[in-house]
Short mmCIF file of C-alpha atoms in Angstrom, two decimals:
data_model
loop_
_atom_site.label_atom_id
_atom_site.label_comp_id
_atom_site.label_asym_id
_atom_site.label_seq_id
_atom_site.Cartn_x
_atom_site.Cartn_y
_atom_site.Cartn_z
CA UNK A 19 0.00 0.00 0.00
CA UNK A 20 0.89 3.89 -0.49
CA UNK A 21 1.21 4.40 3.02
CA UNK A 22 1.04 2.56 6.63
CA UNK A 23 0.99 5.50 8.74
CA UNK A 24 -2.30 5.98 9.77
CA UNK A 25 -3.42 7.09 13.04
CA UNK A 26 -6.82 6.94 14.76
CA UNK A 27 -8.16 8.00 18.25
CA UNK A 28 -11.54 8.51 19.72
CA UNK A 29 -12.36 11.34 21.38
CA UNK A 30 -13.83 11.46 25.15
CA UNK A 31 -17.37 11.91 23.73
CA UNK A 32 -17.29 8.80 20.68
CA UNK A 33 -15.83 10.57 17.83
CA UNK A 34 -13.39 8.40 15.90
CA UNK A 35 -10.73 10.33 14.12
CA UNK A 36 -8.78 8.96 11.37
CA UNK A 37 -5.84 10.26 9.64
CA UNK A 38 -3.83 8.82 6.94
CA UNK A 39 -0.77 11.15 5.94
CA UNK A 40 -0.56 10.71 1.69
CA UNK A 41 1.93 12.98 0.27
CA UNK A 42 -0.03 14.36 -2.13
CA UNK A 43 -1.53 17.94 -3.47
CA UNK A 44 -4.87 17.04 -2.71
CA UNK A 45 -6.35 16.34 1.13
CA UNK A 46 -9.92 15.10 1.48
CA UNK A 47 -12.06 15.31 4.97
CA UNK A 48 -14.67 13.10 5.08
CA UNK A 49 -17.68 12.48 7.62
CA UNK A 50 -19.19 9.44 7.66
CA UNK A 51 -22.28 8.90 10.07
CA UNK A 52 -23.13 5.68 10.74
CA UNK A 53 -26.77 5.79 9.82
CA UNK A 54 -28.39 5.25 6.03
CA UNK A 55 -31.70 4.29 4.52
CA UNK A 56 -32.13 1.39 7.44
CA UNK A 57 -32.50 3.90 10.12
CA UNK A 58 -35.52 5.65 8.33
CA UNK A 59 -38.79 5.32 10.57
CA UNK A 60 -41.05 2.84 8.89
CA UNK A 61 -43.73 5.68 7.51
CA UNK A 62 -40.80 8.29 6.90
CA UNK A 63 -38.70 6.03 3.92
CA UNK A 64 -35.90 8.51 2.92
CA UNK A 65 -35.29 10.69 5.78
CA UNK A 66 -31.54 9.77 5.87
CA UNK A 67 -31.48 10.85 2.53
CA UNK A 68 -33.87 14.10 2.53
CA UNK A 69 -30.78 14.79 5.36
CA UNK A 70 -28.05 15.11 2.96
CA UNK A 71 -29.39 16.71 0.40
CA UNK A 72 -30.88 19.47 2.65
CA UNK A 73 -27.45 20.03 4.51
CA UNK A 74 -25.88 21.11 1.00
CA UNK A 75 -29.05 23.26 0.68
CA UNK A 76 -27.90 26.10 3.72
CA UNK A 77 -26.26 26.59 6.96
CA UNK A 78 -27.43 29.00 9.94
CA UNK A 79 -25.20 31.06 8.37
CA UNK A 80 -24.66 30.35 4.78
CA UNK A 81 -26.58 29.31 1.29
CA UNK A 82 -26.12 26.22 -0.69
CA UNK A 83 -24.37 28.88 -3.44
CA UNK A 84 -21.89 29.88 -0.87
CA UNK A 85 -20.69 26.68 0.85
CA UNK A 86 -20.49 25.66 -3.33
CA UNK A 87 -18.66 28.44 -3.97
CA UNK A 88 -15.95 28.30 -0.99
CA UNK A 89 -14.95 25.01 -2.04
CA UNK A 90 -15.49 25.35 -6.22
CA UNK A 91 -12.77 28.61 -6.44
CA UNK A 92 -10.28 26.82 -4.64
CA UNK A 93 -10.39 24.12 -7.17
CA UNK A 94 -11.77 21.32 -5.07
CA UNK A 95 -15.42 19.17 -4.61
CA UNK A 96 -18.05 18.74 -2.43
CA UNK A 97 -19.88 16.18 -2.53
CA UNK A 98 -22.23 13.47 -0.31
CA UNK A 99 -24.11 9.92 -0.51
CA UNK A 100 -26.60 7.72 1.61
CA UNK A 101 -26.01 4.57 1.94
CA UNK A 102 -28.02 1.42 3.77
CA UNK A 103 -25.87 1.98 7.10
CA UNK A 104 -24.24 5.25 6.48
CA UNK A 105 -24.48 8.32 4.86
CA UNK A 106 -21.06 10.22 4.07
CA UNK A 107 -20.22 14.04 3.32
CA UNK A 108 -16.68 14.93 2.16
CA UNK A 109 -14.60 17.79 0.69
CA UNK A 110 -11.54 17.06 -1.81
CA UNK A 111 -9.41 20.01 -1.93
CA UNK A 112 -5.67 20.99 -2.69
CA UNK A 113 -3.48 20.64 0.48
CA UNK A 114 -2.68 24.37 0.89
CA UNK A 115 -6.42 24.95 1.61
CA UNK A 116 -7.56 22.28 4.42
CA UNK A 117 -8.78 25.07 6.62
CA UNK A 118 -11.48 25.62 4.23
CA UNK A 119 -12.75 22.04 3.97
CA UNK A 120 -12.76 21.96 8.16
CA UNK A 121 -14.56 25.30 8.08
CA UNK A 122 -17.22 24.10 5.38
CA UNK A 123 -18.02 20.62 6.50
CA UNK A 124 -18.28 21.52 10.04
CA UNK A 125 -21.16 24.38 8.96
CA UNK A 126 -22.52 21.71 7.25
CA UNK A 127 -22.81 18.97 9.76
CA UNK A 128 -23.32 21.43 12.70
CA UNK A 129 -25.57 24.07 11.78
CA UNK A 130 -27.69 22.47 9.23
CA UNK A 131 -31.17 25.11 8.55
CA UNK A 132 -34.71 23.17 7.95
CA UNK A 133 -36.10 26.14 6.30
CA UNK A 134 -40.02 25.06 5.86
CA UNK A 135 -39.96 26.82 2.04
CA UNK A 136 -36.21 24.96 1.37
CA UNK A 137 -37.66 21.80 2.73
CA UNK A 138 -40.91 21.83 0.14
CA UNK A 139 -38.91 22.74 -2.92
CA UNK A 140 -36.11 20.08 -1.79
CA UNK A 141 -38.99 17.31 -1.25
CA UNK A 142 -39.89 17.75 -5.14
CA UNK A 143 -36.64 17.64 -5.94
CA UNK A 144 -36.31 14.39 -4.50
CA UNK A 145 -39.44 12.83 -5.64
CA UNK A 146 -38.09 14.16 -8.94
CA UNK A 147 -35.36 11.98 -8.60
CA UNK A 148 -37.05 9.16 -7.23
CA UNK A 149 -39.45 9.10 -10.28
CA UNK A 150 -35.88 9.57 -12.43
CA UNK A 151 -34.74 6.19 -11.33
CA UNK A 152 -38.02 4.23 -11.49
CA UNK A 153 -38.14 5.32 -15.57
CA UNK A 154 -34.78 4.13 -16.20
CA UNK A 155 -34.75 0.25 -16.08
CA UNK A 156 -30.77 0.41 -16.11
CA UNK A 157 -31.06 1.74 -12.62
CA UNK A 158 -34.07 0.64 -11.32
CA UNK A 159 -33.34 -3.43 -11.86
CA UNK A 160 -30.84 -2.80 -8.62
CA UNK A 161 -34.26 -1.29 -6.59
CA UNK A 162 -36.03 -4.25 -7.59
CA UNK A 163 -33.56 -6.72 -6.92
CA UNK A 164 -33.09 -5.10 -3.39
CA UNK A 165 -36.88 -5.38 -2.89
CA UNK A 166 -36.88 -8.89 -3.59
CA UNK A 167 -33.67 -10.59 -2.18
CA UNK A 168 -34.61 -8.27 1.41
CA UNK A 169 -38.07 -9.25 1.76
CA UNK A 170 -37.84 -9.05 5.23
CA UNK A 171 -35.19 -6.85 6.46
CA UNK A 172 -34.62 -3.15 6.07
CA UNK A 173 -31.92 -3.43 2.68
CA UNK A 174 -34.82 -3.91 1.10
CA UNK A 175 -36.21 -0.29 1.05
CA UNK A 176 -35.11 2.00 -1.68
CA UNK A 177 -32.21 4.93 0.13
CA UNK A 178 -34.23 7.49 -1.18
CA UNK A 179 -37.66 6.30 -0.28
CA UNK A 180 -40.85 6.62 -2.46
CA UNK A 181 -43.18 9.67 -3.40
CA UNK A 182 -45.50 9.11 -1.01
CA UNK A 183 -43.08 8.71 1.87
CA UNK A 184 -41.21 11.60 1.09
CA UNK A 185 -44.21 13.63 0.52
CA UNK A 186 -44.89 13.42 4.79
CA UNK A 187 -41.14 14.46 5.87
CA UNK A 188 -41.68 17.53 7.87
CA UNK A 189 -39.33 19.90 8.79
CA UNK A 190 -39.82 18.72 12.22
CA UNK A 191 -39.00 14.97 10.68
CA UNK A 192 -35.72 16.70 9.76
CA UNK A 193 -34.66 18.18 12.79
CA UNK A 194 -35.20 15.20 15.41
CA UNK A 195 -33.41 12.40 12.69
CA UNK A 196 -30.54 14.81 12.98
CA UNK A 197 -30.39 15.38 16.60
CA UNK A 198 -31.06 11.90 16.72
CA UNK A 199 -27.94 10.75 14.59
CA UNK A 200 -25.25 13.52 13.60
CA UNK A 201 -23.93 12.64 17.29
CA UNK A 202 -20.15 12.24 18.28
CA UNK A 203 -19.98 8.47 18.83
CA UNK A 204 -22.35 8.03 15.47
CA UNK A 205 -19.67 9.85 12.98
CA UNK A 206 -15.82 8.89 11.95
CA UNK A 207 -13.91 11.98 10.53
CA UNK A 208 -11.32 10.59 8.05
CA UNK A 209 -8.84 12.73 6.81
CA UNK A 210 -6.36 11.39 4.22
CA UNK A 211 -3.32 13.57 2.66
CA UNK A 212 -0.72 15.79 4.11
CA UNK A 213 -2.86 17.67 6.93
CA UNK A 214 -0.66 18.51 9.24
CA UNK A 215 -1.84 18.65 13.21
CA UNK A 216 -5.64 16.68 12.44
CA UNK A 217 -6.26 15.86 15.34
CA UNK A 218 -6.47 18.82 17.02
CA UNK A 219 -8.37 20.67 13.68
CA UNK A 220 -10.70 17.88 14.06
CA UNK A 221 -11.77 18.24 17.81
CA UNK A 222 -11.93 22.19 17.59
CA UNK A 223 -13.74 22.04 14.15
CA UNK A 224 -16.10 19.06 15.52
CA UNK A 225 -16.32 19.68 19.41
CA UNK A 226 -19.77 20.48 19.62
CA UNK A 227 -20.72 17.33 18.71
CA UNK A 228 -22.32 15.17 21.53
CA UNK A 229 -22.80 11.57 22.55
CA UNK A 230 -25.99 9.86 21.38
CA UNK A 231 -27.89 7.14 21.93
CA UNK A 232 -26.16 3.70 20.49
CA UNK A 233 -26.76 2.64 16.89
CA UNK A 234 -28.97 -0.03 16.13
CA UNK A 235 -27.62 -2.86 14.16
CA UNK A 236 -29.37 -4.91 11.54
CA UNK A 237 -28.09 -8.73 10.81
CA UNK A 238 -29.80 -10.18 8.36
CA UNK A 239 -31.43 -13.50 9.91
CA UNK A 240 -31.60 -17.50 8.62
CA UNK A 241 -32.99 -18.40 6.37
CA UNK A 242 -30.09 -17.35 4.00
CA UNK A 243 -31.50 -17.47 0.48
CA UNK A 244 -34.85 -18.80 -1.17
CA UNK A 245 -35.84 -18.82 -4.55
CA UNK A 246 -37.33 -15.72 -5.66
CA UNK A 247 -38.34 -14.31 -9.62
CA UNK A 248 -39.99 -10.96 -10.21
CA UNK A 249 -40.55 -9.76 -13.88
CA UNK A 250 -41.68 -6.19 -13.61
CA UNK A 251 -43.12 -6.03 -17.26
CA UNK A 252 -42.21 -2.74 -19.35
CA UNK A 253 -42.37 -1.66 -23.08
CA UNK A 254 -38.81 -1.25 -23.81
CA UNK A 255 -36.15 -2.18 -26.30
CA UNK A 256 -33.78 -4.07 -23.62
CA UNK A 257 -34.33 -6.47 -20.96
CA UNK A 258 -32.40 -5.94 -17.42
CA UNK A 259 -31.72 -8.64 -14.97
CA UNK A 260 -30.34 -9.09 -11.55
CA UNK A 261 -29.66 -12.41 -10.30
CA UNK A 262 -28.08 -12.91 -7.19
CA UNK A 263 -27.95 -14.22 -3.38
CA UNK A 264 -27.29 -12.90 0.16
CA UNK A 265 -23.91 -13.47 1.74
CA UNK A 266 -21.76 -11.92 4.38
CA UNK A 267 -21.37 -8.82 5.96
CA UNK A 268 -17.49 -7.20 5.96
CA UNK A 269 -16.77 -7.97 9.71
CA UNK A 270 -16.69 -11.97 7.79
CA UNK A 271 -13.81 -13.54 6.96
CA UNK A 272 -15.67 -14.79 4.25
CA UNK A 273 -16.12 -11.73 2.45
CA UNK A 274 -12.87 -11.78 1.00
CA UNK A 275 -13.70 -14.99 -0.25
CA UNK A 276 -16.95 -13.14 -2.36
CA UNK A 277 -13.93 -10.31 -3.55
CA UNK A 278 -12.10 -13.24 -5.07
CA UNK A 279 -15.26 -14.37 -6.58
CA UNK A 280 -16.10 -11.31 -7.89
CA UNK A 281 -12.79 -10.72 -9.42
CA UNK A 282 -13.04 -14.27 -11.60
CA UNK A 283 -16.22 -13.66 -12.81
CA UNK A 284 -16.59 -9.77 -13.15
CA UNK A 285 -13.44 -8.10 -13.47
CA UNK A 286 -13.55 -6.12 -16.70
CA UNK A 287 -13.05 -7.62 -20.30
CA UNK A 288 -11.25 -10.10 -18.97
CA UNK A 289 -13.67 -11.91 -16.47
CA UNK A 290 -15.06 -15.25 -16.90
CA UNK A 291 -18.92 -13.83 -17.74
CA UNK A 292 -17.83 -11.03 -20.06
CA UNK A 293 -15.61 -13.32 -22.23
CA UNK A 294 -17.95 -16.55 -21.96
CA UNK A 295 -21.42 -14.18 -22.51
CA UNK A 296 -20.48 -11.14 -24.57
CA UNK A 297 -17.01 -11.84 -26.02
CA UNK A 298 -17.75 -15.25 -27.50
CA UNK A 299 -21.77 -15.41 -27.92
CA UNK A 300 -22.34 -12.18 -28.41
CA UNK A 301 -25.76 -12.20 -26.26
CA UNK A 302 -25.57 -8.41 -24.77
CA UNK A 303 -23.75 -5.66 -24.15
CA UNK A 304 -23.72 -5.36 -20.40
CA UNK A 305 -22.56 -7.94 -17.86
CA UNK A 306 -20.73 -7.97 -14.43
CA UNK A 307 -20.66 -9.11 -11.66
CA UNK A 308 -21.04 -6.95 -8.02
CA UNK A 309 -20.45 -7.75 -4.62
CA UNK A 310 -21.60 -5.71 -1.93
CA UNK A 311 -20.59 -5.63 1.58
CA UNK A 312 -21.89 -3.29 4.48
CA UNK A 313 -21.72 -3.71 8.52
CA UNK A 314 -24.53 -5.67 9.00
CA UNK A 315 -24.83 -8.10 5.40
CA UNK A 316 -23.95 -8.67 2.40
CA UNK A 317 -25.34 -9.93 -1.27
CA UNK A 318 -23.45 -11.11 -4.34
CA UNK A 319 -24.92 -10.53 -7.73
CA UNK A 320 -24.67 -10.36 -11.45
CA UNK A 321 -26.54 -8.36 -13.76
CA UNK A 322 -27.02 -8.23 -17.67
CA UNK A 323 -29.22 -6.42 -20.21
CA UNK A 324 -30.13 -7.99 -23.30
CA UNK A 325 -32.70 -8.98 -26.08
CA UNK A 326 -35.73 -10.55 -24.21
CA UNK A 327 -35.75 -13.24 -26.25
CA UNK A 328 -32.18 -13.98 -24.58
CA UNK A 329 -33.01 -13.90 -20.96
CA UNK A 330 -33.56 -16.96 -19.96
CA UNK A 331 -30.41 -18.68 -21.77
CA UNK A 332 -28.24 -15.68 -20.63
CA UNK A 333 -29.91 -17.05 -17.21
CA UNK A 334 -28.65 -20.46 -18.03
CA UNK A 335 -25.22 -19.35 -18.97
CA UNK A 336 -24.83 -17.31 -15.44
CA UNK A 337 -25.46 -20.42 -13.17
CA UNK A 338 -23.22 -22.51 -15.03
CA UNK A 339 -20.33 -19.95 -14.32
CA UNK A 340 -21.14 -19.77 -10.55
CA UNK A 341 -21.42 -23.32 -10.37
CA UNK A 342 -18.02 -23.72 -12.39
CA UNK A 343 -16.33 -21.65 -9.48
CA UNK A 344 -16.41 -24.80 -7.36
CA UNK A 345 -13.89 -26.43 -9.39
CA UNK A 346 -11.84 -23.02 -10.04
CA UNK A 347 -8.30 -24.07 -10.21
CA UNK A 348 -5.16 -22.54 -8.49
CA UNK A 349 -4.25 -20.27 -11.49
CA UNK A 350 -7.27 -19.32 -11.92
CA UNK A 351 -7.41 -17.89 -8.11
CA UNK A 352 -3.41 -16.64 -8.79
CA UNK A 353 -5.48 -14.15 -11.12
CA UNK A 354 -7.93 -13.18 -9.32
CA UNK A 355 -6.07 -12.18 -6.46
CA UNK A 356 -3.47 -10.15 -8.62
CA UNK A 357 -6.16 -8.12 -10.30
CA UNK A 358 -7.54 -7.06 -6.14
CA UNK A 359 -4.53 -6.25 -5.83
CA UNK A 360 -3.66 -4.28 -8.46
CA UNK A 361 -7.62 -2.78 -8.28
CA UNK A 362 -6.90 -2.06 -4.62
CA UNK A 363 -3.49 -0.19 -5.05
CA UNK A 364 -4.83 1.89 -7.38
CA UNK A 365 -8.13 2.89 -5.96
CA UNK A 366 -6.43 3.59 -2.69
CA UNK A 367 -4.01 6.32 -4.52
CA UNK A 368 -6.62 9.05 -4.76
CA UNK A 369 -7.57 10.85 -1.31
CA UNK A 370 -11.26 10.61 -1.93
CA UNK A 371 -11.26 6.88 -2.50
CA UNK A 372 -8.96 6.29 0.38
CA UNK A 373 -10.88 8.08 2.79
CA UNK A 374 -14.62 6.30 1.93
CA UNK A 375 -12.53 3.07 2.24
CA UNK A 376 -10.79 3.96 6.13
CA UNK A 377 -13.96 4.87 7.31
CA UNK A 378 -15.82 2.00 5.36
CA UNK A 379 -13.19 -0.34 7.47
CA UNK A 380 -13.75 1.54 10.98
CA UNK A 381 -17.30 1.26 10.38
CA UNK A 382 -17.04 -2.40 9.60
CA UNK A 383 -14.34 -3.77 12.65
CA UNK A 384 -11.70 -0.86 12.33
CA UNK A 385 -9.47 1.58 9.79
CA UNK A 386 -6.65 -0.96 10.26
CA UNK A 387 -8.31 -3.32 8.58
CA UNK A 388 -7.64 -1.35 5.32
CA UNK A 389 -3.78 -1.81 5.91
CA UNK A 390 -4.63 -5.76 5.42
CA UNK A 391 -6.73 -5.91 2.69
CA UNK A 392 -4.17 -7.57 0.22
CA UNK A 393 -2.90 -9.88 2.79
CA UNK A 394 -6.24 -10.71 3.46
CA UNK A 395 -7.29 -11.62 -0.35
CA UNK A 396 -3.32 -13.41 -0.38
CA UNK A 397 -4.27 -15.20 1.94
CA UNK A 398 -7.56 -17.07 0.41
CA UNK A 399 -6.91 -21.10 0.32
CA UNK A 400 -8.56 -22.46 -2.99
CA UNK A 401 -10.36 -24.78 -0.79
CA UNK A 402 -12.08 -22.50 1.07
CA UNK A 403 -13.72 -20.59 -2.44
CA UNK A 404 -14.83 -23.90 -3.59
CA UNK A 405 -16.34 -24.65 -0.35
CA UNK A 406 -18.26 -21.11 -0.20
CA UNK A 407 -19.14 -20.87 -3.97
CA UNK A 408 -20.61 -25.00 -3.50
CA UNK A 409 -22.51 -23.53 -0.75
CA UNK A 410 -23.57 -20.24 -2.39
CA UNK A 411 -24.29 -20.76 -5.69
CA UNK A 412 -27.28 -23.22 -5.52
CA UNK A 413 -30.69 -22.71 -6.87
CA UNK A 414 -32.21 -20.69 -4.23
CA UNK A 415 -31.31 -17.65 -5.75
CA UNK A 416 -33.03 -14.21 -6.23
CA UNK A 417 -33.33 -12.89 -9.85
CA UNK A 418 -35.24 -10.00 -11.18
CA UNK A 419 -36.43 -9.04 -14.92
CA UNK A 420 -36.96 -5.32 -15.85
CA UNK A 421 -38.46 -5.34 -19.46
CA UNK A 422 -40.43 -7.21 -21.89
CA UNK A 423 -41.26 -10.68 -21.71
CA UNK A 424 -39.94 -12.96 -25.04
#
C-alpha cells in the first residue's frame, strides 16, 4: 500500500478520528455517520437521505451557493451519498487549503437550517429523482432486486424512499433524525493527505458534537436465500436482470472470499462472464458481476441487459459460471487475487477513495483493517472458495427481470 501510517483516536465523547498522511496535493475530509436508509422510521422512507441533500441546501449562516462556492474557487469538490448503514459528506481540496474544507463541513454537519420553504422545494426535488430512477430500467433493476432478495429486512427499502413517503417528511422529521444521529460516537472523521496537526483541527472544528444514543444494528437473519423471480413487465427495447444471493457482511472472513469471486467472474473484459457471454456469444452488451458488503450483510450478484428473447439462456449461462467456481483451479485464483490487488493499489491512490474506504473499514471492525486488505485476499486457500461458492451458488437464488417478456 501507499502508506502505513495511519493514526486513529476517539475522542472522550465517541468521535473516531482517522488520519492517513498521503503525500499528495490534494487532502480530502470526510464524515461518515453511521446511519443510512435502514435507520428511516417505517412511515418516513428517505429521511436519511432528505438529510443530505438538505445540509448542502444552507447553513445557519450560509446558502447552498456559498458553501459551493468556498470550495469550487479553490479548485476542489463537495460532494455526499446515503447509503443502507451510512451516509457520508466529504470535501476534496488541494493541500494548501484544508482550513477551508474543516470550516465548510463543520457548517454543514453542525448548523444544518430546515427552512419550511427549502424543505418543500427540496422534497420535489427528490421525488423528482425518485421518479428519475423508477423510468430508467438500467437503474431501477438494482431497486427491484433489493426489494426482492430483502423481503424481510430493512436493505430492502429504496435509500431514497418513495413519493409518497417523502411527501410526509416535515421539517420537524428533519430536525429530530438529525439530533437523533449527527452525534459524536455516530460519525468517523477521516482525513487522508498531508494535513498537518488533524487531530487537534478535528476536535476544535467538531467539538460540539455530543454523545448519542447507540446505533442499532441490523443482521440479516436465517434463512439465507430462497428462490425468488420478479418480472416487472415494461415496453422497452432491452431487458435488465439481476440475479443474485445474500452473503456476508465485511466484519466476515468470508467476504474476501466473495472479492475473489467477484474478481473471476466480473473483473472487466477479462472476467469469466464477459468473455464466456459477450465476447464469444455475443448475447448483450452489459454484464458484471457486483459484490456488496456493508456492517450488518452482504449480497453477491450479477446483472445483464439484453434482447428478451435472450433472458432466460443468458440465465442459463450465469449459473453454469457460478457453479463452475467450485472447481476453479489454483491459477485461476493466482489471477484473481493479482487483479484485487492491483484494483486495490490503485483505488487507494486518490484521497477521496482512500478516505470512503478507512472509514468503510472503521465502520465495519476498524481503519486498520484497510492496511490488510491484500494480505487478506493473499491469503484465500482455494479450498475455502470452492467450499463457499458449492454452498452459495445453488438454486435458491433471487433474480429480477426489468423489461419485456420474449
Amino acid at each position: 500500500m501507499a502508506s502505513s501510517l495511519m493514526k486513529k483516536e476517539r475522542t472522550r465523547s465517541g468521535l473516531t478520528i482517522v488520519y492517513d498522511p498521503l503525500p499528495t496535493e490534494s487532502v480530502t475530509v470526510l464524515v461518515q455517520v453511521k446511519t443510512g436508509s435502514m435507520g428511516d422510521p417505517p412511515k418516513r422512507r428517505g429521511l436519511a437521505h432528505f438529510i443530505e441533500h438538505m445540509l448542502f441546501e444552507e447553513t445557519q449562516t450560509r446558502s447552498g451557493q456559498q458553501l459551493a462556492n468556498a470550495v469550487e474557487r479553490l479548485g476542489g469538490e463537495l460532494n455526499a451519498e446515503t447509503g443502507h448503514d451510512h451516509t457520508l459528506y466529504y470535501i476534496k481540496i488541494p493541500k494548501s487549503h484544508l482550513d477551508v474544507a474543516f470550516d465548510i463541513l463543520s457548517d454543514i454537519i453542525l448548523h444544518p437550517k430546515f427552512d419550511r420553504a427549502t424543505v418543500a422545494k427540496e422534497r420535489q426535488v427528490i421525488i423528482n429523482e425518485i421518479r428519475m430512477i423508477h423510468d430508467n430500467a438500467r437503474f431501477y433493476q438494482f431497486v427491484l432486486f433489493m426489494q426482492t432478495l430483502f423481503k424481510h429486512h430493512p436493505a430492502q427499502h429504496f435509500i431514497s424512499g418513495t413519493p409518497e413517503s417523502v411527501s410526509l417528511i416535515t421539517s420537524a422529521d428533519l430536525v429530530r433524525f438529525h439530533a437523533e444521529n449527527y452525534r459524536a460516537n455516530n460519525c468517523i472523521v477521516s482525513v487522508v493527505g498531508e494535513a498537518g496537526s488533524v487531530f487537534s483541527r478535528v476536535k476544535h472544528s467538531f467539538g460540539r458534537l455530543s454523545r448519542g444514543k447507540r446505533v442499532p444494528s441490523f443482521p440479516v437473519r436465517r434463512p439465507f436465500n430462497t428462490f425468488r423471480s420478479v418480472h416487472e413487465e415494461r415496453q422497452i427495447a432491452q431487458a435488465y436482470c439481476v440475479l443474485g444471493y445474500k452473503t456476508v457482511p465485511r466484519t466476515s472472513s468470508e467476504s474476501y472470499v466473495f472479492d475473489v469471486l467477484r474478481s473471476h467472474l466480473g473483473r472487466g473484459q477479462s472476467g469469466r462472464l464477459f468473455y464466456e457471454i459477450r465476447a464469444k456469444k455475443g448475447l448483450c452488451y452489459e454484464i458484471g458481476a457486483h459484490n456488496e458488503m456493508n456492517h450488518d450483510f452482504g449480497f453477491f450478484s450479477v446483472y445483464f441487459s439484453c434482447e428478451p428473447q435472450h433472458v432466460e439462456r443468458i440465465t442459463r449461462l450465469v449459473r453454469t459460471e457460478l457453479a463452475k467456481t467450485a472447481r476453479l483451479s489454483a491459477r485461476a485464483l493466482a489471477e484473481a487475487k493479482t487483479y484485487l490487488e492491483g484494483e486495490f493499489l490503485l483505488a487507494t491512490e486518490e484521497t477521496r477513495r482512500r478516505a470512503e474506504l478507512r472509514a468503510h473499514f472503521e465502520q465495519s471492525g476498524g481503519a486498520e483493517e484497510m492496511d490488510r486488505y491484500v494480505e487478506r485476499i493473499q491469503q484465500v486457500p482455494l479450498d475455502r472458495v470452492k467450499r463457499v461458492a458449492l454452498r452459495t451458488f445453488t438454486n435458491q437464488y433471487t433474480k429480477v427481470v426489468v423489461g419485456p417478456r420474449a
